Amino acid sequence: MARKAVTIRDVARHAGVSVATASRALNGKDVVNPQTRDRILSVMEELGFAPSPAARRLSLGRTLTVGVVVSFLTRPQAAERLRGVDAVLTDSEFDLVIYNVESVRKRDQYLGTLAQSQRTDGLLVMSLPPPDVAIPALSRGPVPVVFIDVHTPSVAAMPRVVGDDAAGGALAARHLLDLGHSAIGFIGDAIADPFGFTSSRDREDGLTRELASAGVSIPDAWIGHGAHGRYEARDLAHRMLGGSRRPTAIFTASDTQALGVIAAAREIGLHVPDDLSVIGYDDIEAADYVGLTTIRQQLFESGRRGAEVLLAEIDVRSEQPTVVPLAPELVVRATTAPPKEGRA
């Protein structure tokens, strides 16, 4: 015959307290005397009490879930940020629920409902600029919202974790200039973007401004924009490298695109980095594997810090928005070197 499950009432009876007091001790309420709490917790362990998740959520008045609205979940950047979020939530009582967005309609649906519903206790919005019309509901709704890698002015008054893409582009430019390159190309995302992503544009701006300060400009033929992907970047690089005059170095707005450039160079018969230096952005796991020089934007750390800020907001809503800046870092590996004509 199956053993009857131990209930909170059983715990209360054995500990000599009310059910309400036993429940408060279980939920960590400070109103319970420490000695009484220790006795109740000891009884729970002795009886083998396992609280029902549903009952615990009900007693706390919470869902004990954190929602993450993320764009293009299959991209390695998103996966690495989610690893950082999960590293924090693993040590908490909150479960992680992921809402993947690959269309503007889905974005508007999630941002318009999740921050107003009882489906989550907190919301992380990852690399996804919200429409301006959604900001009032997100900022004043019952569910705290924290943004990660969103740079639009509309979220300036909300908690967020942000990098500096323009500074990252400048780091890439300075590295190539220091190596002696002056024939430099750029490959990034398409200019027309329904989501309002800013990272590729900001990285390009940082690159071109730093080059301009050194008196270097990029010819139009050496600037390529297209859909975010390795094969699209490979095709853009083929056109860039197939002319009579080609760049000695290419900076891309992501490591994924850099891998496409490396593939194109090899197909043409160019050796990286002897004939062509390549530098990416993100520092995804594959970058280390292939020896790619890149700009690290601290993906894991941004997810970890974002989750920490959100848990603090769930506990007590801040009067002033918490802003966590993360500086990009240059990671030099094997795909950048001085141009041939600059070597001794």
PDB file of C-alpha atoms in Angstrom, residues 145-295:
ATOM      1  CA  VAL A 145      11.318  44.021 -17.040  1.00  0.00           C
ATOM      2  CA  VAL A 146      15.084  44.082 -17.638  1.00  0.00           C
ATOM      3  CA  PHE A 147      16.654  44.596 -21.072  1.00  0.00           C
ATOM      4  CA  ILE A 148      19.874  42.950 -22.248  1.00  0.00           C
ATOM      5  CA  ASP A 149      21.734  44.297 -25.292  1.00  0.00           C
ATOM      6  CA  VAL A 150      19.045  46.829 -26.234  1.00  0.00           C
ATOM      7  CA  HIS A 151      20.363  50.304 -27.052  1.00  0.00           C
ATOM      8  CA  THR A 152      17.351  52.269 -28.274  1.00  0.00           C
ATOM      9  CA  PRO A 153      16.589  55.532 -26.409  1.00  0.00           C
ATOM     10  CA  SER A 154      13.093  54.289 -25.484  1.00  0.00           C
ATOM     11  CA  VAL A 155      14.517  51.932 -22.805  1.00  0.00           C
ATOM     12  CA  ALA A 156      16.846  54.508 -21.226  1.00  0.00           C
ATOM     13  CA  ALA A 157      14.672  54.768 -18.099  1.00  0.00           C
ATOM     14  CA  MET A 158      14.464  50.992 -17.538  1.00  0.00           C
ATOM     15  CA  PRO A 159      16.873  48.461 -15.951  1.00  0.00           C
ATOM     16  CA  ARG A 160      19.291  47.093 -18.518  1.00  0.00           C
ATOM     17  CA  VAL A 161      22.644  45.494 -19.278  1.00  0.00           C
ATOM     18  CA  VAL A 162      24.401  47.115 -22.214  1.00  0.00           C
ATOM     19  CA  GLY A 163      27.612  46.758 -24.171  1.00  0.00           C
ATOM     20  CA  ASP A 164      29.235  49.389 -26.371  1.00  0.00           C
ATOM     21  CA  ASP A 165      29.127  48.281 -29.998  1.00  0.00           C
ATOM     22  CA  ALA A 166      30.652  51.485 -31.352  1.00  0.00           C
ATOM     23  CA  ALA A 167      33.613  51.089 -28.995  1.00  0.00           C
ATOM     24  CA  GLY A 168      33.951  47.496 -30.171  1.00  0.00           C
ATOM     25  CA  GLY A 169      34.087  48.605 -33.794  1.00  0.00           C
ATOM     26  CA  ALA A 170      36.761  51.131 -32.877  1.00  0.00           C
ATOM     27  CA  LEU A 171      38.791  48.386 -31.154  1.00  0.00           C
ATOM     28  CA  ALA A 172      38.704  46.339 -34.356  1.00  0.00           C
ATOM     29  CA  ALA A 173      39.803  49.340 -36.444  1.00  0.00           C
ATOM     30  CA  ARG A 174      42.668  50.196 -34.095  1.00  0.00           C
ATOM     31  CA  HIS A 175      43.917  46.602 -34.110  1.00  0.00           C
ATOM     32  CA  LEU A 176      43.999  46.499 -37.909  1.00  0.00           C
ATOM     33  CA  LEU A 177      45.616  49.930 -38.132  1.00  0.00           C
ATOM     34  CA  ASP A 178      48.284  48.934 -35.618  1.00  0.00           C
ATOM     35  CA  LEU A 179      49.070  45.894 -37.763  1.00  0.00           C
ATOM     36  CA  GLY A 180      49.613  48.208 -40.726  1.00  0.00           C
ATOM     37  CA  HIS A 181      46.367  47.676 -42.658  1.00  0.00           C
ATOM     38  CA  SER A 182      44.831  50.563 -44.575  1.00  0.00           C
ATOM     39  CA  ALA A 183      42.822  48.560 -47.149  1.00  0.00           C
ATOM     40  CA  ILE A 184      39.991  47.434 -44.887  1.00  0.00           C
ATOM     41  CA  GLY A 185      36.508  46.126 -45.707  1.00  0.00           C
ATOM     42  CA  PHE A 186      33.367  45.612 -43.648  1.00  0.00           C
ATOM     43  CA  ILE A 187      30.553  43.051 -43.821  1.00  0.00           C
ATOM     44  CA  GLY A 188      27.444  43.451 -41.651  1.00  0.00           C
ATOM     45  CA  ASP A 189      23.701  42.999 -41.448  1.00  0.00           C
ATOM     46  CA  ALA A 190      21.175  44.390 -43.908  1.00  0.00           C
ATOM     47  CA  ILE A 191      20.416  48.079 -43.413  1.00  0.00           C
ATOM     48  CA  ALA A 192      16.645  47.601 -43.671  1.00  0.00           C
ATOM     49  CA  ASP A 193      15.633  45.828 -40.451  1.00  0.00           C
ATOM     50  CA  PRO A 194      12.020  45.465 -39.246  1.00  0.00           C
ATOM     51  CA  PHE A 195      13.148  44.747 -35.647  1.00  0.00           C
ATOM     52  CA  GLY A 196      15.225  47.905 -35.282  1.00  0.00           C
ATOM     53  CA  PHE A 197      18.445  46.066 -34.388  1.00  0.00           C
ATOM     54  CA  THR A 198      21.326  48.506 -33.921  1.00  0.00           C
ATOM     55  CA  SER A 199      24.412  46.386 -33.215  1.00  0.00           C
ATOM     56  CA  SER A 200      25.734  45.921 -36.762  1.00  0.00           C
ATOM     57  CA  ARG A 201      25.225  49.587 -37.610  1.00  0.00           C
ATOM     58  CA  ASP A 202      26.927  50.752 -34.409  1.00  0.00           C
ATOM     59  CA  ARG A 203      29.907  48.446 -34.965  1.00  0.00           C
ATOM     60  CA  GLU A 204      30.291  49.766 -38.490  1.00  0.00           C
ATOM     61  CA  ASP A 205      30.076  53.359 -37.237  1.00  0.00           C
ATOM     62  CA  GLY A 206      32.751  52.718 -34.628  1.00  0.00           C
ATOM     63  CA  LEU A 207      34.996  51.173 -37.279  1.00  0.00           C
ATOM     64  CA  THR A 208      34.612  53.962 -39.831  1.00  0.00           C
ATOM     65  CA  ARG A 209      35.071  56.758 -37.260  1.00  0.00           C
ATOM     66  CA  GLU A 210      38.288  55.252 -35.914  1.00  0.00           C
ATOM     67  CA  LEU A 211      39.601  54.688 -39.438  1.00  0.00           C
ATOM     68  CA  ALA A 212      38.698  58.267 -40.402  1.00  0.00           C
ATOM     69  CA  SER A 213      40.695  59.580 -37.442  1.00  0.00           C
ATOM     70  CA  ALA A 214      43.712  57.872 -39.011  1.00  0.00           C
ATOM     71  CA  GLY A 215      42.914  59.233 -42.478  1.00  0.00           C
ATOM     72  CA  VAL A 216      41.595  55.917 -43.807  1.00  0.00           C
ATOM     73  CA  SER A 217      38.265  55.503 -45.595  1.00  0.00           C
ATOM     74  CA  ILE A 218      36.476  52.397 -46.869  1.00  0.00           C
ATOM     75  CA  PRO A 219      35.520  52.314 -50.580  1.00  0.00           C
ATOM     76  CA  ASP A 220      31.865  51.542 -51.229  1.00  0.00           C
ATOM     77  CA  ALA A 221      32.870  48.323 -53.003  1.00  0.00           C
ATOM     78  CA  TRP A 222      34.405  47.074 -49.767  1.00  0.00           C
ATOM     79  CA  ILE A 223      31.250  47.514 -47.686  1.00  0.00           C
ATOM     80  CA  GLY A 224      28.754  44.658 -47.787  1.00  0.00           C
ATOM     81  CA  HIS A 225      25.347  44.412 -46.121  1.00  0.00           C
ATOM     82  CA  GLY A 226      23.099  41.379 -46.188  1.00  0.00           C
ATOM     83  CA  ALA A 227      21.007  38.928 -44.189  1.00  0.00           C
ATOM     84  CA  HIS A 228      22.738  37.748 -41.030  1.00  0.00           C
ATOM     85  CA  GLY A 229      24.326  34.396 -41.805  1.00  0.00           C
ATOM     86  CA  ARG A 230      27.535  32.605 -42.710  1.00  0.00           C
ATOM     87  CA  TYR A 231      26.568  31.818 -46.295  1.00  0.00           C
ATOM     88  CA  GLU A 232      25.306  35.330 -46.981  1.00  0.00           C
ATOM     89  CA  ALA A 233      28.601  36.740 -45.671  1.00  0.00           C
ATOM     90  CA  ARG A 234      30.529  34.279 -47.817  1.00  0.00           C
ATOM     91  CA  ASP A 235      28.750  35.533 -50.939  1.00  0.00           C
ATOM     92  CA  LEU A 236      29.415  39.165 -50.001  1.00  0.00           C
ATOM     93  CA  ALA A 237      33.085  38.365 -49.408  1.00  0.00           C
ATOM     94  CA  HIS A 238      33.342  36.626 -52.789  1.00  0.00           C
ATOM     95  CA  ARG A 239      32.251  39.825 -54.527  1.00  0.00           C
ATOM     96  CA  MET A 240      34.541  41.964 -52.371  1.00  0.00           C
ATOM     97  CA  LEU A 241      37.597  39.779 -52.895  1.00  0.00           C
ATOM     98  CA  GLY A 242      37.020  39.041 -56.567  1.00  0.00           C
ATOM     99  CA  GLY A 243      37.893  42.503 -57.877  1.00  0.00           C
ATOM    100  CA  SER A 244      41.177  43.715 -59.310  1.00  0.00           C
ATOM    101  CA  ARG A 245      41.905  45.481 -56.027  1.00  0.00           C
ATOM    102  CA  ARG A 246      40.894  43.817 -52.790  1.00  0.00           C
ATOM    103  CA  PRO A 247      41.140  44.649 -49.095  1.00  0.00           C
ATOM    104  CA  THR A 248      43.933  43.193 -46.983  1.00  0.00           C
ATOM    105  CA  ALA A 249      41.591  42.904 -43.983  1.00  0.00           C
ATOM    106  CA  ILE A 250      37.845  42.511 -43.366  1.00  0.00           C
ATOM    107  CA  PHE A 251      35.963  43.255 -40.154  1.00  0.00           C
ATOM    108  CA  THR A 252      32.553  41.621 -39.748  1.00  0.00           C
ATOM    109  CA  ALA A 253      29.679  42.481 -37.402  1.00  0.00           C
ATOM    110  CA  SER A 254      29.618  38.932 -35.983  1.00  0.00           C
ATOM    111  CA  ASP A 255      31.756  35.824 -35.703  1.00  0.00           C
ATOM    112  CA  THR A 256      29.203  33.923 -37.779  1.00  0.00           C
ATOM    113  CA  GLN A 257      29.807  36.325 -40.663  1.00  0.00           C
ATOM    114  CA  ALA A 258      33.568  36.130 -40.128  1.00  0.00           C
ATOM    115  CA  LEU A 259      33.402  32.366 -40.645  1.00  0.00           C
ATOM    116  CA  GLY A 260      31.714  33.032 -43.991  1.00  0.00           C
ATOM    117  CA  VAL A 261      34.525  35.407 -44.999  1.00  0.00           C
ATOM    118  CA  ILE A 262      37.159  32.823 -44.093  1.00  0.00           C
ATOM    119  CA  ALA A 263      35.330  30.235 -46.224  1.00  0.00           C
ATOM    120  CA  ALA A 264      35.221  32.629 -49.186  1.00  0.00           C
ATOM    121  CA  ALA A 265      38.926  33.404 -48.876  1.00  0.00           C
ATOM    122  CA  ARG A 266      39.822  29.727 -48.937  1.00  0.00           C
ATOM    123  CA  GLU A 267      37.584  29.080 -51.947  1.00  0.00           C
ATOM    124  CA  ILE A 268      39.334  31.892 -53.848  1.00  0.00           C
ATOM    125  CA  GLY A 269      42.756  30.575 -52.866  1.00  0.00           C
ATOM    126  CA  LEU A 270      43.669  33.243 -50.318  1.00  0.00           C
ATOM    127  CA  HIS A 271      45.431  32.294 -47.110  1.00  0.00           C
ATOM    128  CA  VAL A 272      44.211  33.720 -43.790  1.00  0.00           C
ATOM    129  CA  PRO A 273      45.959  35.724 -42.377  1.00  0.00           C
ATOM    130  CA  ASP A 274      48.849  35.955 -44.892  1.00  0.00           C
ATOM    131  CA  ASP A 275      46.691  37.223 -47.755  1.00  0.00           C
ATOM    132  CA  LEU A 276      43.681  38.421 -45.755  1.00  0.00           C
ATOM    133  CA  SER A 277      43.182  39.289 -42.094  1.00  0.00           C
ATOM    134  CA  VAL A 278      39.719  38.611 -40.669  1.00  0.00           C
ATOM    135  CA  ILE A 279      38.296  39.907 -37.404  1.00  0.00           C
ATOM    136  CA  GLY A 280      34.823  39.101 -36.076  1.00  0.00           C
ATOM    137  CA  TYR A 281      32.597  40.175 -33.204  1.00  0.00           C
ATOM    138  CA  ASP A 282      31.005  38.265 -30.275  1.00  0.00           C
ATOM    139  CA  ASP A 283      33.592  35.622 -29.288  1.00  0.00           C
ATOM    140  CA  ILE A 284      31.250  32.663 -29.632  1.00  0.00           C
ATOM    141  CA  GLU A 285      32.557  29.170 -28.858  1.00  0.00           C
ATOM    142  CA  ALA A 286      33.451  28.486 -32.501  1.00  0.00           C
ATOM    143  CA  ALA A 287      35.719  31.554 -32.571  1.00  0.00           C
ATOM    144  CA  ASP A 288      38.154  29.959 -30.157  1.00  0.00           C
ATOM    145  CA  TYR A 289      37.971  26.655 -32.017  1.00  0.00           C
ATOM    146  CA  VAL A 290      39.002  28.162 -35.393  1.00  0.00           C
ATOM    147  CA  GLY A 291      41.444  30.688 -33.902  1.00  0.00           C
ATOM    148  CA  LEU A 292      39.407  33.731 -34.919  1.00  0.00           C
ATOM    149  CA  THR A 293      40.521  37.167 -33.797  1.00  0.00           C
ATOM    150  CA  THR A 294      37.385  38.874 -32.497  1.00  0.00           C
ATOM    151  CA  ILE A 295      35.811  41.477 -30.247  1.00  0.00           C
TER     152      ILE A 295
END
